[in-house]
Structures are given as C-alpha cells and as structure tokens.
PDB file of C-alpha atoms in Angstrom:
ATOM      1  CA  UNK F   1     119.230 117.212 106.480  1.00  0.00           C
ATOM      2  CA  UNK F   2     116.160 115.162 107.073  1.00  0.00           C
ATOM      3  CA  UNK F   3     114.631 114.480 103.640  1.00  0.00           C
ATOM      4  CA  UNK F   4     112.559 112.148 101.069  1.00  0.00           C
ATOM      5  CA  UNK F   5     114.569 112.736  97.025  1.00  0.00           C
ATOM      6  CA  UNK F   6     113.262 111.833  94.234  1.00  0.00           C
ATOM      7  CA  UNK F   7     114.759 111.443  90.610  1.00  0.00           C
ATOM      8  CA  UNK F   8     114.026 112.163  87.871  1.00  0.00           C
ATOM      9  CA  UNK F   9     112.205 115.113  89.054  1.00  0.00           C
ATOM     10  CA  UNK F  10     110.810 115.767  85.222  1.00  0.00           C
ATOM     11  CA  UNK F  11     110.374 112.964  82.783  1.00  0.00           C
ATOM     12  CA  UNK F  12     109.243 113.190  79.205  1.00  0.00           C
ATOM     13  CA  UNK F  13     108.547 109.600  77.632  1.00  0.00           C
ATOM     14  CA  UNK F  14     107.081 107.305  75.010  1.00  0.00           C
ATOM     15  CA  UNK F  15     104.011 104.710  75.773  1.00  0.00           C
ATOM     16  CA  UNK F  16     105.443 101.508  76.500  1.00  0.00           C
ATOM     17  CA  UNK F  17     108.649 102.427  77.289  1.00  0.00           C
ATOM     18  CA  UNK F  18     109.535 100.846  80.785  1.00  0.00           C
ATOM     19  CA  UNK F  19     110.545 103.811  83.600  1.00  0.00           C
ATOM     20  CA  UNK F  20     111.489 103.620  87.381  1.00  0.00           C
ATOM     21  CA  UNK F  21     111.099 106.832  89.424  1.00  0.00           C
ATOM     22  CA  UNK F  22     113.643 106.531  92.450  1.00  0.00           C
ATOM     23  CA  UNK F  23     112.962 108.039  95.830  1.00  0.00           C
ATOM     24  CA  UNK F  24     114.895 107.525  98.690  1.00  0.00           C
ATOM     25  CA  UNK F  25     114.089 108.541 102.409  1.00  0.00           C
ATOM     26  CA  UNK F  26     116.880 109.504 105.283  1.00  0.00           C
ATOM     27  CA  UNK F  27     114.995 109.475 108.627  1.00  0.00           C
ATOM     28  CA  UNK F  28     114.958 105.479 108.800  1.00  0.00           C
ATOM     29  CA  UNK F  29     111.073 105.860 108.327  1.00  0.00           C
ATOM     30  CA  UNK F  30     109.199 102.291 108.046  1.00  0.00           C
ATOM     31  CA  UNK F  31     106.496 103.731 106.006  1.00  0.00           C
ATOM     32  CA  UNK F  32     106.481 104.797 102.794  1.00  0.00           C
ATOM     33  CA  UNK F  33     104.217 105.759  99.991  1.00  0.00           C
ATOM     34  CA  UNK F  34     103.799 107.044  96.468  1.00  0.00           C
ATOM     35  CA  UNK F  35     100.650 109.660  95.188  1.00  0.00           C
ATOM     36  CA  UNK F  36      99.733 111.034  92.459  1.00  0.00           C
ATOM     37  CA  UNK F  37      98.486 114.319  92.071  1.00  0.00           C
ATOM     38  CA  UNK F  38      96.055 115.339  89.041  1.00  0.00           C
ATOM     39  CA  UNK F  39      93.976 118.330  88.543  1.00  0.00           C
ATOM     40  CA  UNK F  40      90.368 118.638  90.755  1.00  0.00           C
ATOM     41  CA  UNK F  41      91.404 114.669  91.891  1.00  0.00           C
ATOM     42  CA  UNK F  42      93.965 116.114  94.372  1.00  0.00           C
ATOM     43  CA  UNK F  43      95.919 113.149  95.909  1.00  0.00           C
ATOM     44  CA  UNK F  44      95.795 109.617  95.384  1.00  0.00           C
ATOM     45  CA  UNK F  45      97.639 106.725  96.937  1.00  0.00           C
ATOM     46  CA  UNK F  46      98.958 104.402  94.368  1.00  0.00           C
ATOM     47  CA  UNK F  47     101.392 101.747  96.493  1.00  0.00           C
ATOM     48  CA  UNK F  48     102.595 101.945 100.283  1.00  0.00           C
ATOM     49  CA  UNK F  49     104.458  99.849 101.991  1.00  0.00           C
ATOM     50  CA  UNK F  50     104.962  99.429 105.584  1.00  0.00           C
ATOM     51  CA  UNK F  51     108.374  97.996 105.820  1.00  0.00           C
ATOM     52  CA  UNK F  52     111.324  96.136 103.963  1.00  0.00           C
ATOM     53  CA  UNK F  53     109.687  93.352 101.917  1.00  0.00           C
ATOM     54  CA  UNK F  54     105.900  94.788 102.798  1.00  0.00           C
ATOM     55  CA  UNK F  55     104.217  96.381 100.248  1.00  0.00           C
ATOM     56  CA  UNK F  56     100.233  96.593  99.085  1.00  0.00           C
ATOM     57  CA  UNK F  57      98.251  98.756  96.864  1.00  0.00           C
ATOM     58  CA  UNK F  58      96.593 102.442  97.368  1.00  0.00           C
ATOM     59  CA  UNK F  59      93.354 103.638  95.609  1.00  0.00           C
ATOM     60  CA  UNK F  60      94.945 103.578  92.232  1.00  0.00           C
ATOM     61  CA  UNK F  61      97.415 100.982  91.647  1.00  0.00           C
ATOM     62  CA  UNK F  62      96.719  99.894  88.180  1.00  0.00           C
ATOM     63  CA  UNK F  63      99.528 100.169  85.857  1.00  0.00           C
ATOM     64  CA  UNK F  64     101.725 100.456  88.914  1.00  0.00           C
ATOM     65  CA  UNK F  65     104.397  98.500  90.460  1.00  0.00           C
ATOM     66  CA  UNK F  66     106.685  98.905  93.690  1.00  0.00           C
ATOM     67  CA  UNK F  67     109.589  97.008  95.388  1.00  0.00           C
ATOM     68  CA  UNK F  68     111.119  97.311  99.194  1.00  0.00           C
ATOM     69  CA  UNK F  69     114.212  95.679  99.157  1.00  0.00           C
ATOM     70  CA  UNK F  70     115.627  98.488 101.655  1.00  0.00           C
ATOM     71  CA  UNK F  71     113.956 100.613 104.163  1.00  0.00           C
ATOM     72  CA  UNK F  72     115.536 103.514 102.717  1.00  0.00           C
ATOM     73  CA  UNK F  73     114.239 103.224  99.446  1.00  0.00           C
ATOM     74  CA  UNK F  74     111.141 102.906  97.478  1.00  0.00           C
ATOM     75  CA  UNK F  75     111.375 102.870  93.680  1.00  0.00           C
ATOM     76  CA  UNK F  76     107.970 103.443  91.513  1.00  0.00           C
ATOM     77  CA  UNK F  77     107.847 101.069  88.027  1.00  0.00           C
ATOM     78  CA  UNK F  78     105.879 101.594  85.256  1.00  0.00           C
ATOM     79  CA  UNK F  79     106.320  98.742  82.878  1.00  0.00           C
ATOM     80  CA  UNK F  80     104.805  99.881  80.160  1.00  0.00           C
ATOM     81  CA  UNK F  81     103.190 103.774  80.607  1.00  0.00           C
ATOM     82  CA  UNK F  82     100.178 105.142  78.964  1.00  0.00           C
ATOM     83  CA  UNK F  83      99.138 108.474  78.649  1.00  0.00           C
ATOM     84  CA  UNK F  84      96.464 108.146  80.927  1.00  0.00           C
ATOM     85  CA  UNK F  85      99.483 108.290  83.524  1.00  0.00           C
ATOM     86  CA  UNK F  86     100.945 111.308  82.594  1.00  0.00           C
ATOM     87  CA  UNK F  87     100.844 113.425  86.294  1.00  0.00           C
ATOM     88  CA  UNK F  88     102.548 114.290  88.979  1.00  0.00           C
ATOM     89  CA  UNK F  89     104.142 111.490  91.433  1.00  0.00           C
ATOM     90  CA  UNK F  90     105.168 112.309  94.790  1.00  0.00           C
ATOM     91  CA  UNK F  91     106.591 110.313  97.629  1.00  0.00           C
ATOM     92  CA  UNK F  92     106.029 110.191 100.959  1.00  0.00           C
ATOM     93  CA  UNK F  93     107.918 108.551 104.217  1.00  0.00           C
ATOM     94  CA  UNK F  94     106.682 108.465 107.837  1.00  0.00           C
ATOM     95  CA  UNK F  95     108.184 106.725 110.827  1.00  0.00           C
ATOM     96  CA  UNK F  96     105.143 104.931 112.039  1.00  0.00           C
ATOM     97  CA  UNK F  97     105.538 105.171 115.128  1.00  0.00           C
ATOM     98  CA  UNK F  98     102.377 105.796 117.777  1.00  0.00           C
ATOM     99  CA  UNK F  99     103.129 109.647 118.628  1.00  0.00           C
ATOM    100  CA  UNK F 100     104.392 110.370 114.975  1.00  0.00           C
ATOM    101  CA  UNK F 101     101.759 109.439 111.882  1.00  0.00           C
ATOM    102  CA  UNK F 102     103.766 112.550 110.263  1.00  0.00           C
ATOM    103  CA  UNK F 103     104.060 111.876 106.570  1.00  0.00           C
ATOM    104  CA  UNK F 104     107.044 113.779 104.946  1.00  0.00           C
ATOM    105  CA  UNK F 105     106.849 113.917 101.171  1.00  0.00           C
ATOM    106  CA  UNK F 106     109.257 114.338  98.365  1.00  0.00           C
ATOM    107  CA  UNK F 107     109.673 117.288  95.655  1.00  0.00           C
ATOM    108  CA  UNK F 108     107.499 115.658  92.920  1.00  0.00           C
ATOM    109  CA  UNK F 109     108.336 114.025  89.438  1.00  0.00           C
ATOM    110  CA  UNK F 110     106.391 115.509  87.049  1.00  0.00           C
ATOM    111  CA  UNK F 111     105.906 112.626  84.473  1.00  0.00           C
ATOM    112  CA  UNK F 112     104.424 112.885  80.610  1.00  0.00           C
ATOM    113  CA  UNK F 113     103.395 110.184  78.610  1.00  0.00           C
ATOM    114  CA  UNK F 114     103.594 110.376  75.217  1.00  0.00           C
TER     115      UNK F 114
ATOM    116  CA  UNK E   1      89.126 106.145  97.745  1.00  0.00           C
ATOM    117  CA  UNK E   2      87.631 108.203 100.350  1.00  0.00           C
ATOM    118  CA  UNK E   3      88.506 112.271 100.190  1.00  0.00           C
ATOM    119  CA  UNK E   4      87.730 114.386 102.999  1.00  0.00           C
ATOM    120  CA  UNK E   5      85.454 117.747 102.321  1.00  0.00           C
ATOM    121  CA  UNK E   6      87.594 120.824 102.536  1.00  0.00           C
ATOM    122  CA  UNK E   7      86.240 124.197 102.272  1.00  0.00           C
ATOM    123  CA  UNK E   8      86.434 126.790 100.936  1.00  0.00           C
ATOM    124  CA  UNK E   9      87.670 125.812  97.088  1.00  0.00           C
ATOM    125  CA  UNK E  10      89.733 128.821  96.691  1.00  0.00           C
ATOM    126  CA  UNK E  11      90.013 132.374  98.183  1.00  0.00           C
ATOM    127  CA  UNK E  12      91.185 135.825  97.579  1.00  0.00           C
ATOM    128  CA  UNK E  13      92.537 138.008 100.416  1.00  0.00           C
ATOM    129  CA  UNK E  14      94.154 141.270 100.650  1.00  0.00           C
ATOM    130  CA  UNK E  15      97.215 141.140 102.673  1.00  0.00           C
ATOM    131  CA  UNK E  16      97.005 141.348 106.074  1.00  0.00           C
ATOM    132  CA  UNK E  17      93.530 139.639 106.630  1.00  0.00           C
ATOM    133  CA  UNK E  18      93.062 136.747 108.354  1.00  0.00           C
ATOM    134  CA  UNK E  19      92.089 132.991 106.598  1.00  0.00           C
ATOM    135  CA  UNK E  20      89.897 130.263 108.098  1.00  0.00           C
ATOM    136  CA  UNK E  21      89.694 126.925 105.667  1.00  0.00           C
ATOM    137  CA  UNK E  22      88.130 123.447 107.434  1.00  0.00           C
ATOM    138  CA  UNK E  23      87.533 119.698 106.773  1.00  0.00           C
ATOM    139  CA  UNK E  24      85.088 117.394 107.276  1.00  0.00           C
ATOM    140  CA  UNK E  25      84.433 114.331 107.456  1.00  0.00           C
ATOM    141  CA  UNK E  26      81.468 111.488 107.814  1.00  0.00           C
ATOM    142  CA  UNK E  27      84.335 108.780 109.942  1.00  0.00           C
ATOM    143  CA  UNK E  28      86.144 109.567 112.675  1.00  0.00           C
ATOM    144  CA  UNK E  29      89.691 110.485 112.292  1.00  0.00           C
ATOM    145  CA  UNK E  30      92.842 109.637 114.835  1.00  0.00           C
ATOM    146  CA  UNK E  31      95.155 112.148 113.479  1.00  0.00           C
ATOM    147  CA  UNK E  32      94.634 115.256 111.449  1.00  0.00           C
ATOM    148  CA  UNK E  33      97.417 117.108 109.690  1.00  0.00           C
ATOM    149  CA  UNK E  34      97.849 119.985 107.653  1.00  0.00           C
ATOM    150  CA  UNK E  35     100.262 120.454 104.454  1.00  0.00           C
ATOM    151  CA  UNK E  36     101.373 124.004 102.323  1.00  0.00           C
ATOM    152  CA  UNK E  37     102.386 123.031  98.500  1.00  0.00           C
ATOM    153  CA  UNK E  38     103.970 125.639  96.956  1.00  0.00           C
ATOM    154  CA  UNK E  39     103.575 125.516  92.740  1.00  0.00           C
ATOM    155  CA  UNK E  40     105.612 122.465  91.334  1.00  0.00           C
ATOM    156  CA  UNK E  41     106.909 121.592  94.996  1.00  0.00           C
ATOM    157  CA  UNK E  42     105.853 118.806  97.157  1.00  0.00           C
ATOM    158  CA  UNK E  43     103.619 119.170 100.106  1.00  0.00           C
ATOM    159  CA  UNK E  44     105.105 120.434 103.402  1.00  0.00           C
ATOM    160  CA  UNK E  45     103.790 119.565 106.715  1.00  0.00           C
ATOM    161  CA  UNK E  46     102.526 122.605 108.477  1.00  0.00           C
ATOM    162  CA  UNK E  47     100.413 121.367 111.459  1.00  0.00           C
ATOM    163  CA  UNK E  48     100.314 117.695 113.120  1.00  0.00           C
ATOM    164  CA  UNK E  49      96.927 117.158 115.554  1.00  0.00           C
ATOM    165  CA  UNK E  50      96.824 114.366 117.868  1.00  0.00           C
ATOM    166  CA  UNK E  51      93.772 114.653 120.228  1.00  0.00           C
ATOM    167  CA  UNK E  52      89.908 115.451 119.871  1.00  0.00           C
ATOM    168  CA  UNK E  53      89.784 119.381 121.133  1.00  0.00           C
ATOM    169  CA  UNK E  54      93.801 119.889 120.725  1.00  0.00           C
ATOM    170  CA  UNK E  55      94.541 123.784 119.142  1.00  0.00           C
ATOM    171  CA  UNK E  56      98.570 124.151 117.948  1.00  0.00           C
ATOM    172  CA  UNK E  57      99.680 126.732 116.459  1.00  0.00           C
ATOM    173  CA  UNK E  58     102.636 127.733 114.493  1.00  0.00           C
ATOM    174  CA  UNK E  59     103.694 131.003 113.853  1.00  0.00           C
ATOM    175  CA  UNK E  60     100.764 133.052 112.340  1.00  0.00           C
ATOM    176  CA  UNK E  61      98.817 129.272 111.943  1.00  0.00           C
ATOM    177  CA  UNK E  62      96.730 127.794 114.036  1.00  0.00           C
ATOM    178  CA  UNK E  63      94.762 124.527 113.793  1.00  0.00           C
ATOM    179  CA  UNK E  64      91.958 122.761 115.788  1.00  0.00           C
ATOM    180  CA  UNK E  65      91.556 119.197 115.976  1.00  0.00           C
ATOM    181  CA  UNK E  66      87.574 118.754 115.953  1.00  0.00           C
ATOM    182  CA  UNK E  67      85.655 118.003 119.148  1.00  0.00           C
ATOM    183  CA  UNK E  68      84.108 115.343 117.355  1.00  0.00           C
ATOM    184  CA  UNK E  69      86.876 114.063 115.596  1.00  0.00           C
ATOM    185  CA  UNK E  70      85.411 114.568 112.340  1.00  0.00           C
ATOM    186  CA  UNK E  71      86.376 117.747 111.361  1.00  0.00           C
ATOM    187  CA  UNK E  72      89.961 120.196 111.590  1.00  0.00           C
ATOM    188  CA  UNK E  73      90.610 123.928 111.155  1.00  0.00           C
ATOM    189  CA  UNK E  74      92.933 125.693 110.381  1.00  0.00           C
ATOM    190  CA  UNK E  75      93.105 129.387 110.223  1.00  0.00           C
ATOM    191  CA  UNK E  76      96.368 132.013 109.553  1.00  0.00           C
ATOM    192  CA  UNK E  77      96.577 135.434 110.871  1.00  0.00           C
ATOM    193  CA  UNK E  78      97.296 138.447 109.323  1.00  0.00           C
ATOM    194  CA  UNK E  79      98.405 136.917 106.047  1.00  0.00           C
ATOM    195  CA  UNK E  80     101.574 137.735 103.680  1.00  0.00           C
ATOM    196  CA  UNK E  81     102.093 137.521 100.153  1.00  0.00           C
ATOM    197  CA  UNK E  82     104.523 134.299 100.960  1.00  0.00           C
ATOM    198  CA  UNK E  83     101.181 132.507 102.183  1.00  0.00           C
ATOM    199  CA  UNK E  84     100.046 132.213  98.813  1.00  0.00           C
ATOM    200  CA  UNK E  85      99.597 128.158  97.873  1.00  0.00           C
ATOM    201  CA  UNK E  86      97.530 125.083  98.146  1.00  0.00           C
ATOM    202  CA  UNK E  87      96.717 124.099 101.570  1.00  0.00           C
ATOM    203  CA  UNK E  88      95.561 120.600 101.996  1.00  0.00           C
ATOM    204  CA  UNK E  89      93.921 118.919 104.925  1.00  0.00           C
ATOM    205  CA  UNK E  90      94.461 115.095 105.532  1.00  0.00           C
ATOM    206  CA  UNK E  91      93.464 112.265 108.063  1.00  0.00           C
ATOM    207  CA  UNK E  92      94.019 109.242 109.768  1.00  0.00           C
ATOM    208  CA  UNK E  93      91.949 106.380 110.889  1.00  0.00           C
ATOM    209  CA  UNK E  94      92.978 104.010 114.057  1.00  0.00           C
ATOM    210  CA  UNK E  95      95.357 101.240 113.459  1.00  0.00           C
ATOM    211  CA  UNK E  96      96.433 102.294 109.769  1.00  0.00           C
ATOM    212  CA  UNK E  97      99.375 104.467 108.783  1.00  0.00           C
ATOM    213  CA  UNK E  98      96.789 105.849 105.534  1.00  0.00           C
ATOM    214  CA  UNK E  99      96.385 109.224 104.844  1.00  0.00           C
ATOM    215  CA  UNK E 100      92.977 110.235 103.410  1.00  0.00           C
ATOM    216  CA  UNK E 101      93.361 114.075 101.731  1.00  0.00           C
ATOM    217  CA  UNK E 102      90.945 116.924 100.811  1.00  0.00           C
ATOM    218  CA  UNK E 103      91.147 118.438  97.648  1.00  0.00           C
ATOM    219  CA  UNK E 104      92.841 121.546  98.812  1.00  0.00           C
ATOM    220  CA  UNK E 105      92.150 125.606  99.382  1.00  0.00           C
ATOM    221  CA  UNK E 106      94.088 127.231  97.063  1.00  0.00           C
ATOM    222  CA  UNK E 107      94.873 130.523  98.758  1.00  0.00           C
ATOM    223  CA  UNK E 108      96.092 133.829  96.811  1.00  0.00           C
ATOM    224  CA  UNK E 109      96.915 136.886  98.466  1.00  0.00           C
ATOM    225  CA  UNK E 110      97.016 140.297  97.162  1.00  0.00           C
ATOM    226  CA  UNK E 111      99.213 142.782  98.632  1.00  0.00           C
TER     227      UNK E 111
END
C-alpha cells in the first residue's frame, strides 16, 4: 500500500531534550515536506526537500532541523524543543513530476513540550 | 507565508443538503487541490485540478479550477454524516513543488 508513516505518532517530552520524528515515504516520491498544524494558523511548512541531499527551509523553520540521506526518508530534529513547539507535525511526499504536484501526507505526530 | 482565503469558516448542514466552500487568491495558481482531515488524522487528498476552467468530480464532490486561476470550488452533494471534517483548499505556483493552504471549512453535519 502506497503510503507516507510516521513515528512516534504521540510524543510527550521535556524542553531541551533532543527528539527525531521519523517519516518514511513508499511511492519513490522526490519531494518531501514536513507542516505543522496549530489552531486558527492551519498549515505551515517548516523544511522540504526536493531530493536526496536537497533540503531548504519552509515558512517556519526556526528551531527545526532536517536531513535527506535517502529518498525514502525524511526525519524531523528538534535539538533542543521548547514549548512554543508543542503541535501537530505532519509529513508530506509528492513525486514531482509535471502531471502529478499531488502531495500525500502522513497520519500526524502530535508532539507536547513540556 | 502566504495563506489562501477560504470561505466559509465553518458550517452546519442537515443531512442531505448540499455544501459549496471556495478559495481565493490575489496570485495566480498552477495547480489547485483539495484535502478531507478527519479529527487527529492527516489530510487526505480529495480533488487534484490541473487547468484554468477544469470541473472533476468524485463521487458526491465536485471541484472547479477558477477561470482566472485565482480561485477553486468545491462543492458536495447531498451530504452524509461521514462528510463531517476539515476541508482544506491548497495551491501551487509555476516552477515550485510548494503548497500554499487555506485555513480550512470545518464542516458538521447533522442527521
């Protein structure tokens, strides 16, 4: 089945303490891309990158770091999380291709900083 | 970051009725598509739109890429308690794979 995963899909932690959210595409999509989602903000890009070794920053990438070291996967760091970043993350992949901008996203990790 | 306008907010419908929700936009937009998020789930693509004028439909939905490529529609017949969620618009310029999102219509259905 054709899919974006995350894990952990809930996570309950400490300011400071380093995390990685995993998420992990099976389409061979070039694109990917990580949101967040906050109440009356709606979505916001934080990283995308556009292939192995490509990455850049979103709207809100403060606090944020990524890495592409496969095209399957596209881990989200926070090296030391604040409460301010307590929401919910979601991924998304798309193939990039001309006839298909179709962006297919994860399940969420709802995140809480504490 | 640039959000696209989508209207209306929220809205209450008895089940059965049909639902019109749209987004604008000041820029021009290549590609419009439409997403359904269920509560605590991630978005899931409903509708992609690929030309200026272009109507799709799927099942009981049925979208409308604007004439002048500023704005989309989307509207679903006859509506079921199942169609209950947050339907989101989003866009894309020329020559970049970035989406640009509304804010969402959060849709609830009484049966």
């Amino acid at each position: 089945e054709a899919q974006v995963t995350q894990n952990p899909r809930y996570l309950i932690t400490v300011t400071g303490k380093k995390l990685t959210v995993t998420c992990s595409q099976n389409m061979n999509h070039e694109y990917m891309s990580w949101y967040r989602q906050d109440p009356g903000l709606g979505l916001r890009q934080i990283y995308y990158s556009m292939n192995v070794e490509v990455t850049d920053k979103g709207d809100v990438p403060e606090g944020y770091k990524v890495s592409r070291k496969e095209k399957r996967n596209f881990p989200l760091i926070l090296e030391s999380p604040s409460p301010n970043q307590t929401s919910l993350y979601f991924c998304a992949s798309s193939s990039g291709t001309a006839d298909s901008y179709e962006q297919y996203f994860g399940p969420g990790t709802r995140l809480t900083v504490t | 970051g640039q959000q696209l306008n989508q209207s209306p907010q929220s809205m209450f419908i008895q089940e059965g009725e049909d639902v019109s929700m749209n987004c604008t936009s000041s820029s021009i937009f290549n590609t419009w598509l439409w997403y359904k998020q269920d509560p605590g789930e991630g978005p899931v693509l409903l509708i992609a739109l690929y030309k200026a004028g272009e109507l799709t439909s799927n099942g009981r939905l049925t979208a409308q890429f604007g004439i002048t490529r500023k704005d989309s529609f989307l509207n679903i017949s006859a509506s079921i308690p199942s169609d209950v969620g947050i339907y989101f618009c989003a866009g894309r310029r020329g020559g970049s794979e970035k989406l640009v999102f509304g804010k969402g219509t959060k849709l609830t259905v009484n049966p």
